[in-house]
Amino acid sequence: MMKFTKQNFYFLVGGIIIYIVDIGVDFWVASKYFYQGQYCWGILILCFRGLSSLITQVFSYEWFKNDWEGTGTGKLKWIFLVHLFQCGIFIRYWFALKYGCQAAFKQKSSGDAPETDPPNFIQKQAIDVVTDINMLRVFKTFLETTPQLFVQIYTLMDHGKNNFWQYVAIIMSFCGISFSTVDYQISLRKSLPDKDEFRVLPKLVYLFYKLLTITSWILSISLITLLHVRSSVILLIFLWICGFIWTLKQHTTFCKSKKMEYLYRTVVGIILIFTFFNIKGRKTKVCISIYYATHTVVTLGILFVYMFWKPSIIKEIHFTIVSILTVLSLVLGIIFLVAYYRHFHPTAYCRPQACSDEVDGEAGQKDSVEISRFQNFIMQ
């Protein structure tokens, strides 16, 4: 069993600070749009913020309800009120700090002792609660941060004005995406059985794979939006429908209730617009190849449309820069993707009986031995 270390605790504290700063930046950026008279963009930024907050609170409360079944309704009523006021994530951070501090500073894990052994139990509690937080942060990243990044890049390209606050917002968005994807992979490795620790080099390779492919795709969507807004909306809706249908065909079992399961599949459909998300503990070589091959074809198709439909724009320097960045980030992202799955993915070096693709988004319920959401799913 992997340990919850002091370094993990410090990263947890940093994550709380970044989360709070991110909330402030969202309202700051929205206020700047309102001040400049760009009310549509300001409202859109706040809508992304509100939607992601609402959905993460719903999942957070549902998990509390599942985990605290049989403990009485008193605590759940209090938890419900906190989530109703959109502050549920802070309760989870409080539990994470509580268990994380005990695991990192006060407890000594006893190696191969059973998980019910007190030191190992605290370690497991800390890992599980941090994994839940990072799962919620993944939802937030692709429901709020990534769409906001698209808005920032689009407005920057469309208006051509270099505002300091826009660059700050773009940098914060990139930092948010980076931290959430890497932190989630770290938690995933810790919570799944027979997975090796996520070391520095694999972290960097995974980070660049995700960041570069997402950047390329956001730039591509920005380009097609500049060309024709309606076409961009139709493309995004079509991609969401494809992702949602694929999720339905996977017969996911993330939630206990059917309503929550369909909400989960809806969210996964949105995530799949921007990046590949493995929702089952199965081999994904074919699926991920089709996914990024489609992204490559669409990206090149958008650039060719510009060449034949708007040849005058090609001569502009900003289009040349964006086009080079789009293609370069896509190529480099796929190179890092291949490198990660060939050399650093657990299936590249783990024991045959333990090998299965890492799961990006499944979780079950905890039983009396406090089986983590991810472990429960893998064992199904």
Coordinates of C-alpha atoms in Angstrom, one line a residue:
M1 CA 0.0 0.0 0.0
M2 CA 1.4 3.5 -0.9
K3 CA 1.8 6.1 1.8
F4 CA 0.4 9.5 2.1
T5 CA 3.6 11.5 2.6
K6 CA 4.5 14.9 3.9
Q7 CA 5.0 16.0 0.3
N8 CA 1.5 15.0 -0.5
F9 CA 0.2 17.0 2.5
Y10 CA 2.1 20.1 1.3
F11 CA 0.6 19.7 -2.2
L12 CA -2.8 19.4 -0.6
V13 CA -2.3 22.7 1.1
G14 CA -1.1 24.2 -2.1
G15 CA -4.2 22.8 -3.9
I16 CA -6.5 24.6 -1.4
I17 CA -4.7 27.9 -1.9
I18 CA -5.0 27.5 -5.7
Y19 CA -8.7 26.6 -5.5
I20 CA -9.4 29.8 -3.5
V21 CA -7.3 32.0 -5.8
D22 CA -9.0 30.5 -8.8
I23 CA -12.4 31.5 -7.4
G24 CA -11.1 35.1 -7.0
V25 CA -9.7 35.1 -10.5
D26 CA -13.0 34.0 -12.0
F27 CA -14.9 36.9 -10.4
W28 CA -12.1 39.3 -11.3
V29 CA -12.1 38.3 -14.9
A30 CA -15.9 38.5 -15.1
S31 CA -15.8 42.0 -13.5
K32 CA -13.2 43.1 -16.2
Y33 CA -15.5 41.9 -18.9
F34 CA -18.5 43.8 -17.4
Y35 CA -16.4 46.9 -16.9
Q36 CA -15.4 46.9 -20.6
G37 CA -19.1 46.4 -21.7
Q38 CA -18.5 42.8 -22.8
Y39 CA -21.5 41.5 -20.9
C40 CA -21.9 38.3 -22.8
W41 CA -18.4 37.1 -22.0
G42 CA -18.7 38.1 -18.4
I43 CA -22.0 36.2 -18.0
L44 CA -20.5 33.2 -19.8
I45 CA -17.5 33.1 -17.4
L46 CA -19.9 33.2 -14.4
C47 CA -22.2 30.5 -16.0
F48 CA -19.2 28.2 -16.4
R49 CA -18.3 28.8 -12.8
G50 CA -21.9 28.3 -11.5
L51 CA -22.4 25.1 -13.6
S52 CA -19.2 23.4 -12.4
S53 CA -19.9 24.4 -8.8
L54 CA -23.4 23.0 -8.9
I55 CA -22.4 19.7 -10.5
T56 CA -19.4 19.1 -8.2
Q57 CA -21.6 19.9 -5.1
V58 CA -24.2 17.4 -6.3
F59 CA -21.5 14.6 -6.7
S60 CA -19.8 15.5 -3.4
Y61 CA -23.1 15.3 -1.5
E62 CA -24.0 12.0 -3.2
W63 CA -20.7 10.6 -2.1
F64 CA -21.1 11.7 1.4
K65 CA -24.6 10.2 1.5
N66 CA -23.2 6.9 0.2
D67 CA -20.3 6.8 2.6
W68 CA -22.3 7.8 5.6
E69 CA -25.2 5.4 5.1
G70 CA -26.5 4.1 8.4
T71 CA -24.8 6.9 10.5
G72 CA -28.0 8.8 11.0
T73 CA -29.7 11.8 9.3
G74 CA -28.3 14.5 11.6
K75 CA -24.9 14.8 10.0
L76 CA -26.3 14.5 6.5
K77 CA -28.7 17.4 7.0
W78 CA -25.8 19.6 8.0
I79 CA -23.7 18.3 5.1
F80 CA -26.7 19.1 2.8
L81 CA -26.9 22.7 3.9
V82 CA -23.2 23.2 3.4
H83 CA -23.4 21.8 -0.1
L84 CA -26.6 23.9 -0.8
F85 CA -24.5 27.0 -0.2
Q86 CA -21.8 25.6 -2.6
C87 CA -19.2 25.1 0.1
G88 CA -19.1 21.3 0.2
I89 CA -15.6 21.1 -1.3
F90 CA -14.3 22.9 1.8
I91 CA -15.6 20.2 4.1
R92 CA -13.8 17.6 2.0
Y93 CA -10.6 19.7 2.2
W94 CA -11.1 19.8 6.0
F95 CA -11.3 16.0 6.2
A96 CA -8.3 15.8 3.8
L97 CA -6.3 18.0 6.1
K98 CA -7.4 16.1 9.2
Y99 CA -6.6 12.6 7.8
G100 CA -3.6 13.9 5.8
C101 CA -2.0 15.4 8.8
Q102 CA -2.4 12.2 10.9
A103 CA -1.1 10.0 8.0
A104 CA 1.9 12.2 7.1
F105 CA 3.0 13.4 10.6
K106 CA 1.5 11.3 13.3
Q107 CA 1.1 7.7 12.0
K108 CA 3.6 5.2 10.8
S109 CA 2.3 2.7 8.2
S110 CA 3.0 -0.9 9.1
G111 CA 3.9 -2.1 5.6
D112 CA 2.1 -5.3 4.7
A113 CA -0.3 -5.1 7.7
P114 CA -4.0 -5.4 6.8
E115 CA -5.9 -2.2 5.9
T116 CA -7.9 -2.4 9.1
D117 CA -4.7 -1.9 11.1
P118 CA -5.1 1.7 12.6
P119 CA -2.0 3.2 10.9
N120 CA -2.8 1.8 7.5
F121 CA -6.5 2.7 8.0
I122 CA -5.6 6.4 8.5
Q123 CA -3.3 6.2 5.4
K124 CA -6.1 4.8 3.4
Q125 CA -8.6 7.3 4.7
A126 CA -6.3 10.1 3.7
I127 CA -5.7 8.7 0.2
D128 CA -9.4 8.1 -0.4
V129 CA -10.5 11.5 0.6
V130 CA -7.8 13.2 -1.5
T131 CA -8.8 11.0 -4.4
D132 CA -12.4 12.2 -4.1
I133 CA -11.3 15.8 -4.1
N134 CA -9.1 15.3 -7.1
M135 CA -12.0 13.6 -9.0
L136 CA -14.2 16.7 -8.2
R137 CA -11.4 18.9 -9.5
V138 CA -11.3 17.0 -12.7
F139 CA -15.0 17.7 -13.2
K140 CA -14.3 21.4 -12.4
T141 CA -11.4 21.5 -14.8
F142 CA -13.4 20.4 -17.8
L143 CA -16.7 22.0 -16.8
E144 CA -15.2 25.4 -16.0
T145 CA -11.4 25.9 -16.4
T146 CA -11.1 24.5 -19.9
P147 CA -14.2 26.3 -21.4
Q148 CA -13.0 29.5 -19.7
L149 CA -9.5 29.0 -21.3
F150 CA -11.3 28.7 -24.7
V151 CA -13.2 32.0 -24.1
Q152 CA -10.0 33.8 -23.1
I153 CA -8.0 32.6 -26.1
Y154 CA -11.0 33.3 -28.5
T155 CA -11.5 36.9 -27.2
L156 CA -7.7 37.5 -27.4
M157 CA -7.6 36.3 -31.0
D158 CA -10.9 38.1 -32.0
H159 CA -10.2 41.5 -30.5
G160 CA -6.4 41.5 -30.8
K161 CA -6.0 43.5 -27.6
N162 CA -3.2 42.5 -25.2
N163 CA -4.7 42.9 -21.8
F164 CA -2.6 41.9 -18.8
W165 CA -5.6 40.4 -16.9
Q166 CA -6.4 38.2 -19.9
Y167 CA -2.9 36.7 -19.8
V168 CA -3.2 36.2 -16.1
A169 CA -6.5 34.4 -16.6
I170 CA -5.0 32.2 -19.4
I171 CA -1.9 31.3 -17.2
M172 CA -4.2 30.5 -14.2
S173 CA -6.3 28.2 -16.5
F174 CA -3.3 26.4 -17.8
C175 CA -2.0 26.0 -14.2
G176 CA -5.4 24.7 -13.1
I177 CA -5.6 22.1 -15.9
S178 CA -2.0 21.0 -15.2
F179 CA -2.4 20.6 -11.4
S180 CA -5.8 18.8 -11.6
T181 CA -4.6 16.3 -14.2
V182 CA -1.3 15.4 -12.5
D183 CA -2.8 15.4 -9.0
Y184 CA -5.6 13.1 -10.2
Q185 CA -3.1 10.7 -11.7
I186 CA -1.1 10.6 -8.5
S187 CA -4.2 9.9 -6.4
L188 CA -5.3 7.3 -8.9
R189 CA -1.9 5.5 -8.6
K190 CA -2.2 5.5 -4.8
S191 CA -5.8 4.3 -4.7
L192 CA -5.5 1.4 -7.2
P193 CA -4.0 -1.9 -6.2
D194 CA -0.6 -3.0 -7.6
K195 CA 0.2 0.3 -9.2
D196 CA 3.7 1.8 -8.8
E197 CA 4.3 5.3 -7.5
F198 CA 4.0 8.1 -10.1
R199 CA 7.6 9.4 -10.3
V200 CA 8.8 12.7 -11.6
L201 CA 9.6 11.7 -15.2
P202 CA 6.2 9.9 -15.8
K203 CA 4.5 12.9 -14.2
L204 CA 6.2 15.3 -16.6
V205 CA 5.5 13.1 -19.7
Y206 CA 1.8 12.7 -18.7
L207 CA 1.5 16.5 -18.0
F208 CA 2.9 17.5 -21.4
Y209 CA 0.8 14.9 -23.1
K210 CA -2.4 16.2 -21.6
L211 CA -1.5 19.9 -21.7
L212 CA -0.3 19.9 -25.3
T213 CA -3.2 17.9 -26.8
I214 CA -5.7 20.0 -24.9
T215 CA -4.0 23.3 -26.0
S216 CA -4.0 22.2 -29.6
W217 CA -7.7 21.3 -29.5
I218 CA -8.7 24.6 -27.8
L219 CA -6.8 26.6 -30.4
S220 CA -8.5 24.6 -33.2
I221 CA -11.9 25.3 -31.7
S222 CA -11.0 28.9 -31.3
L223 CA -10.1 29.1 -35.0
I224 CA -13.3 27.6 -36.2
T225 CA -15.3 29.9 -33.8
L226 CA -13.5 32.9 -35.4
L227 CA -14.5 31.6 -38.8
H228 CA -18.1 30.7 -38.0
V229 CA -19.6 30.6 -34.5
R230 CA -22.6 28.4 -35.4
S231 CA -20.3 25.8 -36.9
S232 CA -18.3 25.7 -33.7
V233 CA -21.4 25.2 -31.6
I234 CA -22.6 22.4 -33.8
L235 CA -19.2 20.7 -33.7
L236 CA -19.1 20.9 -29.9
I237 CA -22.7 19.5 -29.5
F238 CA -21.9 16.7 -32.0
L239 CA -18.8 15.8 -30.1
W240 CA -20.7 15.8 -26.8
I241 CA -23.4 13.5 -28.3
C242 CA -20.7 11.1 -29.5
G243 CA -19.0 11.1 -26.1
F244 CA -22.3 10.6 -24.3
I245 CA -23.3 7.7 -26.6
W246 CA -19.9 6.0 -26.1
T247 CA -20.3 6.4 -22.3
L248 CA -23.7 4.8 -22.5
K249 CA -22.3 1.8 -24.4
Q250 CA -19.7 1.3 -21.7
H251 CA -22.4 0.6 -19.2
T252 CA -20.7 2.6 -16.4
T253 CA -21.6 1.9 -12.8
F254 CA -20.2 5.0 -11.1
C255 CA -23.3 5.9 -9.1
K256 CA -25.9 4.0 -7.1
S257 CA -28.9 5.9 -8.6
K258 CA -29.8 5.9 -12.2
K259 CA -30.3 9.7 -12.2
M260 CA -26.8 10.3 -10.9
E261 CA -25.4 7.8 -13.3
Y262 CA -26.9 9.7 -16.3
L263 CA -25.5 13.0 -14.8
Y264 CA -22.1 11.3 -14.6
R265 CA -22.3 10.2 -18.2
T266 CA -23.3 13.7 -19.3
V267 CA -20.2 15.1 -17.5
V268 CA -18.0 12.5 -19.1
G269 CA -19.4 13.4 -22.5
I270 CA -18.3 17.0 -21.8
I271 CA -14.8 15.9 -20.7
L272 CA -14.4 13.8 -23.9
I273 CA -14.9 17.0 -26.0
F274 CA -11.5 18.1 -24.7
T275 CA -9.5 15.0 -23.8
F276 CA -9.6 11.2 -23.6
F277 CA -11.1 9.8 -20.4
N278 CA -10.8 6.1 -19.6
I279 CA -14.0 5.2 -17.8
K280 CA -13.6 1.4 -17.7
G281 CA -10.7 -0.7 -16.5
R282 CA -10.0 -2.1 -20.0
K283 CA -7.4 -1.7 -22.7
T284 CA -7.9 1.6 -24.5
K285 CA -5.3 1.4 -27.3
V286 CA -8.0 1.3 -30.1
C287 CA -10.3 3.9 -28.5
I288 CA -7.5 6.4 -27.7
S289 CA -6.0 5.9 -31.2
I290 CA -9.4 6.7 -32.8
Y291 CA -10.0 9.6 -30.5
Y292 CA -6.7 11.4 -31.3
A293 CA -6.8 10.5 -35.0
T294 CA -10.2 12.2 -35.1
H295 CA -8.8 15.3 -33.4
T296 CA -5.9 15.3 -35.9
V297 CA -8.2 15.1 -38.9
V298 CA -10.5 17.8 -37.6
T299 CA -7.6 20.1 -36.7
L300 CA -6.0 19.8 -40.1
G301 CA -9.5 20.1 -41.7
I302 CA -10.0 23.5 -39.9
L303 CA -6.6 24.8 -41.2
F304 CA -7.4 23.7 -44.8
V305 CA -10.8 25.4 -44.6
Y306 CA -9.0 28.7 -43.7
M307 CA -6.7 28.2 -46.6
F308 CA -9.5 27.8 -49.2
W309 CA -12.3 29.9 -47.6
K310 CA -10.3 32.8 -46.0
P311 CA -7.0 33.0 -47.9
S312 CA -6.5 36.6 -46.9
I313 CA -6.3 35.7 -43.2
I314 CA -3.4 33.3 -43.9
K315 CA -1.1 36.3 -44.6
E316 CA -1.8 37.7 -41.2
I317 CA 1.0 37.0 -38.7
H318 CA -1.3 36.1 -35.8
F319 CA -2.9 33.3 -37.9
T320 CA 0.5 32.0 -38.8
I321 CA 1.6 31.9 -35.1
V322 CA -1.7 30.2 -34.0
S323 CA -1.5 27.7 -36.8
I324 CA 2.1 26.7 -36.0
L325 CA 1.2 26.5 -32.3
T326 CA -1.8 24.3 -33.0
V327 CA 0.1 21.8 -35.2
L328 CA 3.2 21.8 -33.1
S329 CA 1.4 21.2 -29.8
L330 CA -0.7 18.5 -31.4
V331 CA 2.4 16.7 -32.7
L332 CA 4.4 17.1 -29.5
G333 CA 1.3 16.0 -27.5
I334 CA 0.9 12.8 -29.4
I335 CA 4.7 12.1 -29.1
F336 CA 4.4 12.4 -25.3
L337 CA 1.2 10.3 -25.4
V338 CA 3.0 7.5 -27.2
A339 CA 6.0 7.8 -24.8
Y340 CA 3.8 7.7 -21.8
Y341 CA 1.9 4.6 -22.8
R342 CA 4.9 2.8 -24.1
H343 CA 7.4 3.5 -21.3
F344 CA 5.6 4.8 -18.2
H345 CA 2.1 3.4 -18.1
P346 CA 1.7 0.7 -15.4
T347 CA 0.9 -1.9 -18.0
A348 CA 4.4 -1.4 -19.5
Y349 CA 6.1 -2.8 -16.4
C350 CA 3.6 -4.3 -13.9
R351 CA 2.9 -7.9 -13.2
P352 CA 0.7 -9.7 -15.8
Q353 CA -2.1 -10.4 -13.3
A354 CA -2.1 -6.8 -12.1
C355 CA -2.1 -5.2 -15.5
S356 CA -5.1 -3.3 -16.7
D357 CA -5.5 0.2 -18.1
E358 CA -5.7 2.9 -15.5
V359 CA -9.3 4.1 -14.9
D360 CA -9.8 7.9 -15.2
G361 CA -13.3 8.0 -13.8
E362 CA -14.9 5.2 -12.0
A363 CA -15.8 4.7 -8.4
G364 CA -18.0 2.5 -6.3
Q365 CA -19.2 2.5 -2.8
K366 CA -17.3 1.8 0.4
D367 CA -18.0 -1.3 2.5
S368 CA -17.1 -2.1 6.0
V369 CA -13.4 -2.4 5.1
E370 CA -13.6 1.0 3.4
I371 CA -12.7 -0.1 -0.1
S372 CA -11.8 2.9 -2.2
R373 CA -14.1 3.9 -5.0
F374 CA -11.4 3.0 -7.5
Q375 CA -10.6 -0.4 -6.0
N376 CA -14.2 -1.3 -5.9
F377 CA -14.6 -0.5 -9.6
I378 CA -11.5 -2.4 -10.6
M379 CA -12.7 -5.5 -8.8
Q380 CA -16.1 -5.5 -10.5

